mmCIF file of C-alpha atoms (C1' of nucleotides) in Angstrom:
data_model
loop_
_atom_site.group_PDB
_atom_site.id
_atom_site.type_symbol
_atom_site.label_atom_id
_atom_site.label_comp_id
_atom_site.label_asym_id
_atom_site.label_seq_id
_atom_site.Cartn_x
_atom_site.Cartn_y
_atom_site.Cartn_z
ATOM 1 C CA MET J 743 -100.222 215.531 156.678
ATOM 2 C CA PRO J 744 -101.162 217.633 153.762
ATOM 3 C CA GLU J 745 -98.846 219.226 151.290
ATOM 4 C CA LEU J 746 -99.329 218.855 147.566
ATOM 5 C CA PRO J 747 -98.556 215.113 147.424
ATOM 6 C CA GLU J 748 -100.961 214.268 150.217
ATOM 7 C CA VAL J 749 -103.696 216.426 148.706
ATOM 8 C CA GLU J 750 -103.138 214.830 145.317
ATOM 9 C CA ALA J 751 -103.317 211.399 146.910
ATOM 10 C CA ALA J 752 -106.616 212.375 148.519
ATOM 11 C CA ARG J 753 -107.874 213.590 145.171
ATOM 12 C CA ARG J 754 -107.053 210.285 143.524
ATOM 13 C CA GLU J 755 -108.796 208.413 146.280
ATOM 14 C CA LEU J 756 -111.938 210.545 146.138
ATOM 15 C CA GLU J 757 -112.200 210.869 142.389
ATOM 16 C CA PRO J 758 -113.645 207.395 141.695
ATOM 17 C CA VAL J 759 -116.418 207.806 144.245
ATOM 18 C CA MET J 760 -117.193 211.488 143.707
ATOM 19 C CA HIS J 761 -116.737 212.144 140.018
ATOM 20 C CA GLY J 762 -120.084 211.778 138.321
ATOM 21 C CA ALA J 763 -121.788 211.086 141.633
ATOM 22 C CA ARG J 764 -124.457 213.134 143.378
ATOM 23 C CA PHE J 765 -124.490 214.400 146.936
ATOM 24 C CA GLU J 766 -127.425 212.479 148.403
ATOM 25 C CA ARG J 767 -127.023 213.834 151.888
ATOM 26 C CA VAL J 768 -124.606 216.257 153.499
ATOM 27 C CA LEU J 769 -124.050 216.303 157.215
ATOM 28 C CA VAL J 770 -122.307 219.194 158.886
ATOM 29 C CA ARG J 771 -121.535 218.167 162.415
ATOM 30 C CA ARG J 772 -119.956 221.414 163.454
ATOM 31 C CA PRO J 773 -120.644 224.914 162.144
ATOM 32 C CA ASP J 774 -117.086 225.958 161.469
ATOM 33 C CA LEU J 775 -113.574 224.916 160.623
ATOM 34 C CA ARG J 776 -111.001 227.640 160.282
ATOM 35 C CA ARG J 777 -113.824 229.794 159.013
ATOM 36 C CA PRO J 778 -117.564 229.322 159.273
ATOM 37 C CA PHE J 779 -119.069 227.224 156.504
ATOM 38 C CA PRO J 780 -120.724 229.231 153.744
ATOM 39 C CA ARG J 781 -124.428 229.798 154.238
ATOM 40 C CA ARG J 782 -126.752 226.935 153.343
ATOM 41 C CA PHE J 783 -123.710 224.765 152.745
ATOM 42 C CA ALA J 784 -125.487 221.418 152.926
ATOM 43 C CA ALA J 785 -128.487 222.589 150.914
ATOM 44 C CA ARG J 786 -126.331 223.965 148.133
ATOM 45 C CA LEU J 787 -124.536 220.647 147.788
ATOM 46 C CA SER J 788 -127.475 218.307 148.093
ATOM 47 C CA GLY J 789 -128.650 216.862 144.808
ATOM 48 C CA ARG J 790 -125.696 218.298 142.889
ATOM 49 C CA THR J 791 -123.436 216.197 140.746
ATOM 50 C CA VAL J 792 -119.651 216.419 140.776
ATOM 51 C CA ARG J 793 -118.556 217.136 137.217
ATOM 52 C CA ALA J 794 -114.848 217.013 138.010
ATOM 53 C CA LEU J 795 -112.556 216.767 140.992
ATOM 54 C CA THR J 796 -109.330 218.662 140.511
ATOM 55 C CA ARG J 797 -106.541 220.121 142.600
ATOM 56 C CA ARG J 798 -104.906 223.520 142.674
ATOM 57 C CA GLY J 799 -101.989 223.826 145.092
ATOM 58 C CA LYS J 800 -103.264 222.390 148.346
ATOM 59 C CA TYR J 801 -106.916 222.920 147.443
ATOM 60 C CA LEU J 802 -109.295 220.270 146.168
ATOM 61 C CA LEU J 803 -111.916 221.634 143.786
ATOM 62 C CA ALA J 804 -115.188 219.877 143.068
ATOM 63 C CA ASP J 805 -116.902 221.342 140.036
ATOM 64 C CA LEU J 806 -120.644 221.040 140.673
ATOM 65 C CA SER J 807 -123.619 220.761 138.352
ATOM 66 C CA SER J 808 -125.004 223.920 139.991
ATOM 67 C CA ASP J 809 -122.148 225.911 138.465
ATOM 68 C CA GLU J 810 -120.654 226.327 141.876
ATOM 69 C CA THR J 811 -117.324 224.880 142.984
ATOM 70 C CA LEU J 812 -116.731 223.247 146.332
ATOM 71 C CA LEU J 813 -113.294 224.186 147.668
ATOM 72 C CA MET J 814 -111.695 221.960 150.269
ATOM 73 C CA HIS J 815 -108.447 222.573 152.123
ATOM 74 C CA LEU J 816 -107.043 220.061 154.583
ATOM 75 C CA GLY J 817 -105.240 222.592 156.716
ATOM 76 C CA MET J 818 -102.748 220.981 159.047
ATOM 77 C CA SER J 819 -104.579 217.857 160.124
ATOM 78 C CA GLY J 820 -107.443 217.245 157.698
ATOM 79 C CA SER J 821 -108.112 213.922 156.014
ATOM 80 C CA PHE J 822 -110.865 212.049 154.217
ATOM 81 C CA ARG J 823 -112.146 208.609 155.011
ATOM 82 C CA LEU J 824 -114.250 206.320 152.870
ATOM 83 C CA ASP J 825 -116.232 203.958 155.006
ATOM 84 C CA HIS J 826 -119.503 203.543 156.804
ATOM 85 C CA SER J 827 -118.249 203.777 160.343
ATOM 86 C CA ASP J 828 -120.190 206.069 162.633
ATOM 87 C CA PRO J 829 -118.915 209.605 162.827
ATOM 88 C CA GLY J 830 -116.454 210.063 165.657
ATOM 89 C CA PRO J 831 -114.709 213.008 167.200
ATOM 90 C CA HIS J 832 -113.451 215.567 164.671
ATOM 91 C CA ASP J 833 -115.542 214.116 161.864
ATOM 92 C CA HIS J 834 -116.886 217.501 160.848
ATOM 93 C CA VAL J 835 -118.490 216.853 157.474
ATOM 94 C CA VAL J 836 -120.057 213.748 155.981
ATOM 95 C CA PHE J 837 -120.964 213.387 152.298
ATOM 96 C CA GLU J 838 -123.241 210.548 151.319
ATOM 97 C CA MET J 839 -122.680 210.094 147.612
ATOM 98 C CA SER J 840 -124.986 208.476 145.084
ATOM 99 C CA SER J 841 -122.118 206.116 144.296
ATOM 100 C CA GLY J 842 -122.954 204.525 147.625
ATOM 101 C CA THR J 843 -119.833 205.731 149.337
ATOM 102 C CA VAL J 844 -119.754 207.828 152.472
ATOM 103 C CA VAL J 845 -116.986 210.414 152.464
ATOM 104 C CA THR J 846 -116.051 211.723 155.892
ATOM 105 C CA PHE J 847 -113.878 214.757 156.492
ATOM 106 C CA ASN J 848 -111.923 214.595 159.722
ATOM 107 C CA ASP J 849 -109.861 217.493 161.024
ATOM 108 C CA PRO J 850 -108.783 217.602 164.670
ATOM 109 C CA ARG J 851 -107.144 220.997 164.538
ATOM 110 C CA ARG J 852 -109.823 222.534 162.373
ATOM 111 C CA PHE J 853 -107.397 224.508 160.232
ATOM 112 C CA GLY J 854 -109.139 223.148 157.178
ATOM 113 C CA VAL J 855 -111.528 225.052 154.943
ATOM 114 C CA MET J 856 -114.714 224.222 153.060
ATOM 115 C CA ASP J 857 -116.149 226.874 150.825
ATOM 116 C CA LEU J 858 -118.514 227.305 147.893
ATOM 117 C CA VAL J 859 -118.025 229.790 145.116
ATOM 118 C CA ALA J 860 -119.556 230.424 141.716
ATOM 119 C CA THR J 861 -117.377 228.536 139.259
ATOM 120 C CA LEU J 862 -117.243 231.543 136.973
ATOM 121 C CA ARG J 863 -115.658 233.520 139.765
ATOM 122 C CA LEU J 864 -113.259 230.810 140.880
ATOM 123 C CA ASP J 865 -110.264 232.684 139.535
ATOM 124 C CA ALA J 866 -111.120 235.617 141.739
ATOM 125 C CA TYR J 867 -111.066 233.521 144.900
ATOM 126 C CA PRO J 868 -108.393 235.231 146.996
ATOM 127 C CA ALA J 869 -106.165 232.259 147.773
ATOM 128 C CA LEU J 870 -106.308 231.075 144.174
ATOM 129 C CA ARG J 871 -105.973 234.442 142.528
ATOM 130 C CA SER J 872 -102.468 235.025 143.863
ATOM 131 C CA MET J 873 -101.335 231.415 143.767
ATOM 132 C CA GLY J 874 -98.114 230.599 141.936
ATOM 133 C CA LEU J 875 -97.518 227.981 139.269
ATOM 134 C CA GLU J 876 -98.277 224.305 139.733
ATOM 135 C CA PRO J 877 -94.843 222.774 140.280
ATOM 136 C CA LEU J 878 -95.750 219.644 138.313
ATOM 137 C CA GLY J 879 -97.097 221.635 135.391
ATOM 138 C CA ASP J 880 -95.263 222.011 132.094
ATOM 139 C CA ASP J 881 -94.742 225.723 132.514
ATOM 140 C CA PHE J 882 -92.924 225.359 135.811
ATOM 141 C CA ASP J 883 -89.176 225.249 135.308
ATOM 142 C CA GLY J 884 -86.007 226.983 136.418
ATOM 143 C CA ALA J 885 -86.825 230.114 134.513
ATOM 144 C CA ALA J 886 -90.300 230.378 136.025
ATOM 145 C CA LEU J 887 -88.965 229.721 139.501
ATOM 146 C CA ALA J 888 -86.251 232.323 139.087
ATOM 147 C CA ARG J 889 -88.819 234.862 137.972
ATOM 148 C CA ALA J 890 -90.962 234.151 141.026
ATOM 149 C CA CYS J 891 -87.980 234.449 143.358
ATOM 150 C CA ALA J 892 -86.276 237.427 141.852
ATOM 151 C CA ARG J 893 -86.447 240.467 144.050
ATOM 152 C CA ARG J 894 -87.414 238.447 147.124
ATOM 153 C CA ARG J 895 -85.101 239.130 149.996
ATOM 154 C CA THR J 896 -86.400 236.355 152.264
ATOM 155 C CA PRO J 897 -84.471 233.114 152.654
ATOM 156 C CA ILE J 898 -85.205 230.719 149.799
ATOM 157 C CA LYS J 899 -86.786 228.208 152.197
ATOM 158 C CA VAL J 900 -89.270 230.794 153.404
ATOM 159 C CA ALA J 901 -90.036 231.806 149.814
ATOM 160 C CA LEU J 902 -90.831 228.206 148.882
ATOM 161 C CA LEU J 903 -93.487 228.119 151.591
ATOM 162 C CA ASP J 904 -95.159 231.170 150.080
ATOM 163 C CA GLN J 905 -97.981 229.818 147.922
ATOM 164 C CA ARG J 906 -97.593 232.792 145.578
ATOM 165 C CA VAL J 907 -94.158 231.513 144.606
ATOM 166 C CA VAL J 908 -94.927 227.824 144.039
ATOM 167 C CA ALA J 909 -98.298 226.229 144.659
ATOM 168 C CA GLY J 910 -98.474 223.338 147.072
ATOM 169 C CA VAL J 911 -94.985 223.174 148.535
ATOM 170 C CA GLY J 912 -95.015 223.021 152.332
ATOM 171 C CA ASN J 913 -92.575 222.737 155.163
ATOM 172 C CA ILE J 914 -91.443 219.175 154.524
ATOM 173 C CA TYR J 915 -90.892 219.275 150.798
ATOM 174 C CA ALA J 916 -89.251 222.683 150.933
ATOM 175 C CA SER J 917 -86.497 221.189 153.076
ATOM 176 C CA GLU J 918 -86.387 218.044 150.952
ATOM 177 C CA ALA J 919 -86.042 219.875 147.663
ATOM 178 C CA LEU J 920 -83.327 222.203 148.919
ATOM 179 C CA ASN J 921 -81.266 219.273 150.129
ATOM 180 C CA LEU J 922 -81.664 217.457 146.838
ATOM 181 C CA ALA J 923 -80.673 220.584 144.959
ATOM 182 C CA GLY J 924 -77.707 221.226 147.243
ATOM 183 C CA LEU J 925 -78.853 224.725 148.130
ATOM 184 C CA SER J 926 -78.718 226.403 151.498
ATOM 185 C CA PRO J 927 -82.155 227.203 152.911
ATOM 186 C CA ARG J 928 -80.666 230.431 154.230
ATOM 187 C CA GLN J 929 -79.594 231.993 150.994
ATOM 188 C CA ARG J 930 -81.779 234.689 149.629
ATOM 189 C CA ALA J 931 -84.541 233.660 147.276
ATOM 190 C CA SER J 932 -83.264 236.194 144.777
ATOM 191 C CA SER J 933 -79.878 234.490 144.714
ATOM 192 C CA ILE J 934 -81.124 231.926 142.195
ATOM 193 C CA ALA J 935 -81.817 234.676 139.673
ATOM 194 C CA THR J 936 -79.757 237.396 138.102
ATOM 195 C CA PRO J 937 -80.725 240.954 138.931
ATOM 196 C CA GLY J 938 -82.692 240.925 135.726
ATOM 197 C CA GLY J 939 -84.655 237.873 136.882
ATOM 198 C CA ALA J 940 -82.953 235.366 134.581
ATOM 199 C CA PRO J 941 -82.322 231.906 136.017
ATOM 200 C CA LYS J 942 -78.964 230.885 137.395
ATOM 201 C CA PRO J 943 -78.039 227.178 137.335
ATOM 202 C CA ALA J 944 -79.307 226.825 140.906
ATOM 203 C CA ALA J 945 -82.792 227.746 139.721
ATOM 204 C CA TYR J 946 -82.875 224.812 137.321
ATOM 205 C CA ARG J 947 -81.552 222.450 139.926
ATOM 206 C CA LEU J 948 -84.128 223.600 142.455
ATOM 207 C CA ALA J 949 -87.054 223.422 140.058
ATOM 208 C CA ALA J 950 -86.049 219.902 139.059
ATOM 209 C CA ALA J 951 -85.594 218.914 142.691
ATOM 210 C CA ILE J 952 -89.058 220.199 143.592
ATOM 211 C CA LYS J 953 -90.629 218.157 140.818
ATOM 212 C CA ARG J 954 -88.712 215.075 141.739
ATOM 213 C CA VAL J 955 -89.443 215.285 145.441
ATOM 214 C CA LEU J 956 -93.157 215.867 144.869
ATOM 215 C CA ARG J 957 -93.495 213.148 142.265
ATOM 216 C CA SER J 958 -91.821 210.534 144.368
ATOM 217 C CA ALA J 959 -93.916 211.538 147.377
ATOM 218 C CA ILE J 960 -97.093 211.136 145.330
ATOM 219 C CA ALA J 961 -95.943 207.719 144.199
ATOM 220 C CA ARG J 962 -95.314 206.712 147.777
ATOM 221 C CA GLN J 963 -98.650 208.090 148.967
ATOM 222 C CA THR J 964 -100.521 206.309 146.253
ATOM 223 C CA ALA J 965 -98.769 203.018 146.859
ATOM 224 C CA ALA J 966 -101.004 200.697 148.794
ATOM 225 C CA THR J 967 -98.273 200.264 151.353
ATOM 226 C CA TYR J 968 -99.119 202.642 154.105
ATOM 227 C CA ARG J 969 -95.570 202.746 155.358
ATOM 228 C CA GLN J 970 -94.405 205.965 156.916
ATOM 229 C CA SER J 971 -92.630 208.034 154.348
ATOM 230 C CA ARG J 972 -88.925 208.343 154.553
ATOM 231 C CA PHE J 973 -87.553 211.807 154.176
ATOM 232 C CA ARG J 974 -84.066 212.868 153.216
ATOM 233 C CA VAL J 975 -83.631 215.499 155.889
ATOM 234 C CA TYR J 976 -87.004 216.382 157.387
ATOM 235 C CA ASP J 977 -87.143 215.504 161.087
ATOM 236 C CA ARG J 978 -83.693 213.926 160.885
ATOM 237 C CA GLU J 979 -81.668 216.240 163.023
ATOM 238 C CA GLY J 980 -78.362 214.623 163.971
ATOM 239 C CA GLU J 981 -78.520 211.966 161.266
ATOM 240 C CA PRO J 982 -76.059 211.698 158.390
ATOM 241 C CA CYS J 983 -76.776 213.623 155.220
ATOM 242 C CA PRO J 984 -78.198 211.307 152.526
ATOM 243 C CA THR J 985 -76.306 212.981 149.719
ATOM 244 C CA ARG J 986 -73.815 210.602 148.130
ATOM 245 C CA GLY J 987 -70.296 211.295 149.264
ATOM 246 C CA CYS J 988 -71.360 213.891 151.794
ATOM 247 C CA ALA J 989 -70.167 213.351 155.360
ATOM 248 C CA GLY J 990 -72.316 216.095 156.830
ATOM 249 C CA THR J 991 -74.873 215.847 159.602
ATOM 250 C CA ILE J 992 -78.408 217.197 159.394
ATOM 251 C CA VAL J 993 -79.126 220.193 161.560
ATOM 252 C CA ARG J 994 -82.343 221.937 162.361
ATOM 253 C CA LEU J 995 -82.949 225.608 162.278
ATOM 254 C CA ASP J 996 -85.823 227.985 162.821
ATOM 255 C CA GLN J 997 -86.925 230.104 159.892
ATOM 256 C CA ALA J 998 -89.972 232.308 160.182
ATOM 257 C CA GLY J 999 -91.188 230.157 163.017
ATOM 258 C CA ARG J 1000 -90.961 226.864 161.149
ATOM 259 C CA SER J 1001 -88.371 224.126 161.415
ATOM 260 C CA THR J 1002 -85.935 223.751 158.556
ATOM 261 C CA PHE J 1003 -83.711 220.703 158.236
ATOM 262 C CA TYR J 1004 -80.581 220.793 156.118
ATOM 263 C CA CYS J 1005 -76.986 219.728 155.749
ATOM 264 C CA PRO J 1006 -74.548 222.549 156.379
ATOM 265 C CA VAL J 1007 -71.869 220.717 154.388
ATOM 266 C CA CYS J 1008 -73.441 220.054 150.992
ATOM 267 C CA GLN J 1009 -75.951 222.868 151.286
ATOM 268 C CA ARG J 1010 -73.525 225.672 151.907
ATOM 269 C CA ALA J 1011 -74.649 228.999 150.550
ATOM 270 C CA GLN J 1012 -73.133 228.753 147.098
ATOM 271 C CA THR J 1013 -72.493 232.157 145.938
ATOM 272 C CA SER J 1014 -71.868 234.622 148.667
ATOM 273 C CA ILE J 1015 -74.977 236.620 147.921
ATOM 274 C CA ALA J 1016 -73.721 239.324 145.614
ATOM 275 C CA VAL J 1017 -72.053 237.602 142.738
ATOM 276 C CA PRO J 1018 -71.388 240.412 140.372
ATOM 277 C CA THR J 1019 -72.933 239.492 137.099
ATOM 278 C CA PRO J 1020 -72.025 241.252 133.922
ATOM 279 C CA ARG J 1021 -74.379 243.954 132.757
ATOM 280 C CA SER J 1022 -77.762 242.456 132.303
ATOM 281 C CA ARG J 1023 -80.800 244.225 131.069
ATOM 282 C CA ARG J 1024 -84.226 244.028 132.574
ATOM 283 C "C1'" DA T 1323 -94.462 246.232 149.205
ATOM 284 C "C1'" DT T 1324 -92.210 242.916 151.995
ATOM 285 C "C1'" DT T 1325 -91.471 240.602 155.957
ATOM 286 C "C1'" DG T 1326 -91.857 238.748 160.619
ATOM 287 C "C1'" DA T 1327 -94.661 237.765 164.673
ATOM 288 C "C1'" DG T 1328 -98.771 236.202 166.548
ATOM 289 C "C1'" DA T 1329 -103.151 233.887 166.283
ATOM 290 C "C1'" DC T 1330 -106.118 230.175 165.190
ATOM 291 C "C1'" DC T 1331 -107.118 224.797 167.583
ATOM 292 C "C1'" DT T 1332 -106.149 220.248 169.294
ATOM 293 C "C1'" DG T 1333 -103.225 216.256 169.892
ATOM 294 C "C1'" DT T 1334 -98.872 214.058 171.061
ATOM 295 C "C1'" DC T 1335 -94.524 213.425 172.896
ATOM 296 C "C1'" DG T 1336 -90.513 214.069 175.876
ATOM 297 C "C1'" DG T 1337 -88.823 215.591 180.248
ATOM 298 C "C1'" DC T 1338 -89.221 216.200 185.015
ATOM 299 C "C1'" DT Q 322 -98.131 207.783 186.559
ATOM 300 C "C1'" DG Q 323 -99.104 212.574 185.767
ATOM 301 C "C1'" DC Q 324 -98.525 217.220 184.607
ATOM 302 C "C1'" DC Q 325 -96.548 220.795 181.553
ATOM 303 C "C1'" DG Q 326 -94.419 222.852 177.948
ATOM 304 C "C1'" DA Q 327 -92.828 222.469 173.243
ATOM 305 C "C1'" DC Q 328 -94.056 221.340 168.928
ATOM 306 C "C1'" DA Q 329 -96.806 219.744 164.740
ATOM 307 C "C1'" DG Q 330 -96.870 218.843 157.525
ATOM 308 C "C1'" DG Q 331 -101.040 225.787 156.995
ATOM 309 C "C1'" DT Q 332 -102.815 230.137 156.374
ATOM 310 C "C1'" DC Q 333 -104.385 234.747 157.718
ATOM 311 C "C1'" DT Q 334 -103.974 239.326 159.741
ATOM 312 C "C1'" DC Q 335 -101.618 242.915 161.646
ATOM 313 C "C1'" DA Q 336 -97.885 246.128 162.352
ATOM 314 C "C1'" DA Q 337 -93.259 247.696 161.290
#
DNA sequence: ATTGAGACCTGTCGGC
DNA sequence: TGCCGACAGGTCTCAA
């Protein structure tokens, strides 16, 4: 489930019941997710008020009145539920909020994370410290993307999954954005930048495609209609490429152990890697 | 310093 | 029907 759009959708769902509310009771029904919970987890939350609920990449951040921040990551299979049903299997954490709502965290695979850190030291939190720009932020554009990709020799698809390059993009939307931008997932990340790190046109197209794909996914998530999302290429091996005028067929390929879906016709590696560019300075 | 492979954990789905 | 392997939208660590 959770890449940036899904996490943002969760944030928007939780915000009304958590923002300004107090943790009345915290139930930890299992001592660990991907990592053990921080010590005295429930006690440190109880009685605290949520001053703000924000998102950074795939993390949800609850700013607490105790000057600590609750970090939540959904991993591969995490989700929140707002109801009063009895806890079932894989319901690992239950928050009873003063707003009257019960927030239940469910995570079958337990790749999720819950952590507490002093808000003043939030920036030093390892996963956040090295995290790249927010793709929906104003400062993320072709130039920023090119800078982040310059000098990376991995395939561009693999680079997009690296949270240090762009925050919040995962396996689905990496494939989606590359298709929309008409870029091959196999070309080197550095191929969208000049040797000096300046953006090539592909960098602008890709940055715009990332924004567009994420925004439309958020809109779909937020829509009350719970219909299964339709993807351009993800999980569509053998189907026709959605690009207008393209007669290609989606293929699947393995990159760094993850599935990539793309159209070999309209996503041909543009530039054969080394396009000699005129003298450029660093 | 990068990069790839393996590990973590559980559920589901397709094939035999 | 039932079993078994392959695979799943994410990180983290380790070794080359």
